[in-house]
Amino acid sequence: VGHVIYTNLDSLIVGKGPKQIAAKILVDQALWCPVFMVCYFTYLGLANGDMPSAILAKIRSDLWTAICGSWKVWILAHAIQFRYVATKHRIIYINCVEVCFIMFLSFLGNR
């Protein structure tokens, strides 16, 4: 999914200037981030055998914290990637950053 999103994002917002990078980060963090977080907490709840009401409660209680945590990590990570990392290498770069970020989400999801 990430490969498709970031490839299309480069097609929709062309360039590596500060305005284009800011626009790409805004799209990523305003649109993709909340969707990813909801999917993550839903999957985690289903994997733990939680009832839908418990999954929804977890999303309500932790979604904002997860999004704020995302901003602390991904704004800088994406600024670097959109400026310096070639499109064909972005998934590798993102996956390396993601390993660390998923540790945070795992902690948040299991508290």
C-alpha positions as MATLAB code, in Angstrom:
seq = 'VGHVIYTNLDSLIVGKGPKQIAAKILVDQALWCPVFMVCYFTYLGLANGDMPSAILAKIRSDLWTAICGSWKVWILAHAIQFRYVATKHRIIYINCVEVCFIMFLSFLGNR';
ca = [
       0.000    0.000    0.000;
       2.772    2.435    0.926;
       4.498    2.052   -2.433;
       1.311    2.935   -4.299;
       0.555    5.900   -2.033;
       4.011    7.455   -2.273;
       4.365    6.847   -6.006;
       0.983    8.491   -6.645;
       1.820   11.307   -4.253;
       4.903   12.100   -6.354;
       2.701   12.159   -9.464;
       0.116   14.446   -7.868;
       2.586   16.823   -6.222;
       5.619   17.142   -8.471;
       8.873   18.558   -7.165;
      11.287   18.545   -4.255;
      11.015   22.164   -3.186;
       9.928   23.193    0.307;
       6.305   23.862   -0.753;
       5.974   20.511   -2.504;
       7.557   18.652    0.413;
       5.245   20.414    2.881;
       2.224   19.549    0.707;
       3.244   15.872    0.520;
       3.735   15.714    4.287;
       0.378   17.400    4.862;
      -1.415   14.902    2.619;
       0.371   11.985    4.293;
      -0.264   13.098    7.852;
      -3.774   14.494    7.374;
      -5.185   11.697    5.200;
      -3.088    8.539    5.400;
      -2.009    8.714    9.050;
      -5.511    8.541   10.616;
      -6.532    5.721    8.256;
      -3.381    3.750    9.087;
      -3.873    4.254   12.833;
      -7.489    3.088   12.749;
      -6.449    0.020   10.723;
      -3.604   -0.691   13.157;
      -5.777   -0.520   16.283;
      -8.522   -2.539   14.578;
      -6.083   -5.259   13.560;
      -4.506   -5.304   17.012;
      -7.906   -5.653   18.640;
      -8.999   -8.422   16.277;
      -5.710  -10.269   16.802;
      -6.273  -10.063   20.567;
      -9.841  -11.319   20.222;
     -11.374   -8.050   21.418;
     -15.009   -7.249   20.854;
     -15.840   -4.466   18.373;
     -16.896   -2.195   21.245;
     -13.492   -2.623   22.914;
     -11.710   -1.924   19.612;
     -13.748    1.238   19.123;
     -13.019    2.339   22.693;
      -9.293    1.777   22.111;
      -9.415    3.835   18.916;
     -11.251    6.634   20.725;
      -8.820    6.651   23.637;
      -5.518    6.297   21.766;
      -5.998    7.612   18.222;
      -5.034   11.210   19.018;
      -1.940   10.095   20.977;
      -0.885    7.896   18.065;
      -1.381   10.709   15.555;
       0.649   13.129   17.704;
       3.380   10.482   17.980;
       3.290   10.131   14.218;
       3.857   13.849   13.791;
       6.916   13.677   16.051;
       8.495   10.981   13.888;
       7.116   11.170   10.387;
       7.245   14.887    9.617;
      11.044   14.888    9.786;
      11.334   11.389    8.285;
       9.154   12.373    5.333;
      10.941   15.700    4.845;
      14.170   13.718    4.463;
      12.605   11.097    2.227;
      10.775   13.489   -0.098;
      13.900   15.612   -0.530;
      16.729   13.073   -0.650;
      15.482    9.498   -1.142;
      14.802    8.270   -4.672;
      11.260    7.006   -5.197;
      12.475    3.462   -5.868;
      14.225    3.382   -2.458;
      11.501    5.010   -0.377;
       9.833    1.837    0.824;
      13.142    0.580    2.226;
      13.708    3.909    3.979;
      10.125    4.049    5.275;
      10.295    0.463    6.527;
      13.449    1.225    8.515;
      11.786    4.200   10.207;
       8.576    2.213   10.598;
      10.262   -0.485   12.687;
      10.984    2.095   15.380;
       7.590    3.746   15.072;
       5.746    0.426   15.337;
       7.507   -0.168   18.658;
       5.822    3.023   19.921;
       2.444    1.928   18.519;
       2.838   -1.527   20.014;
       3.485   -0.009   23.426;
       0.502    2.312   23.014;
      -1.742   -0.453   21.705;
      -0.942   -2.841   24.536;
      -1.108   -0.533   27.521;
];
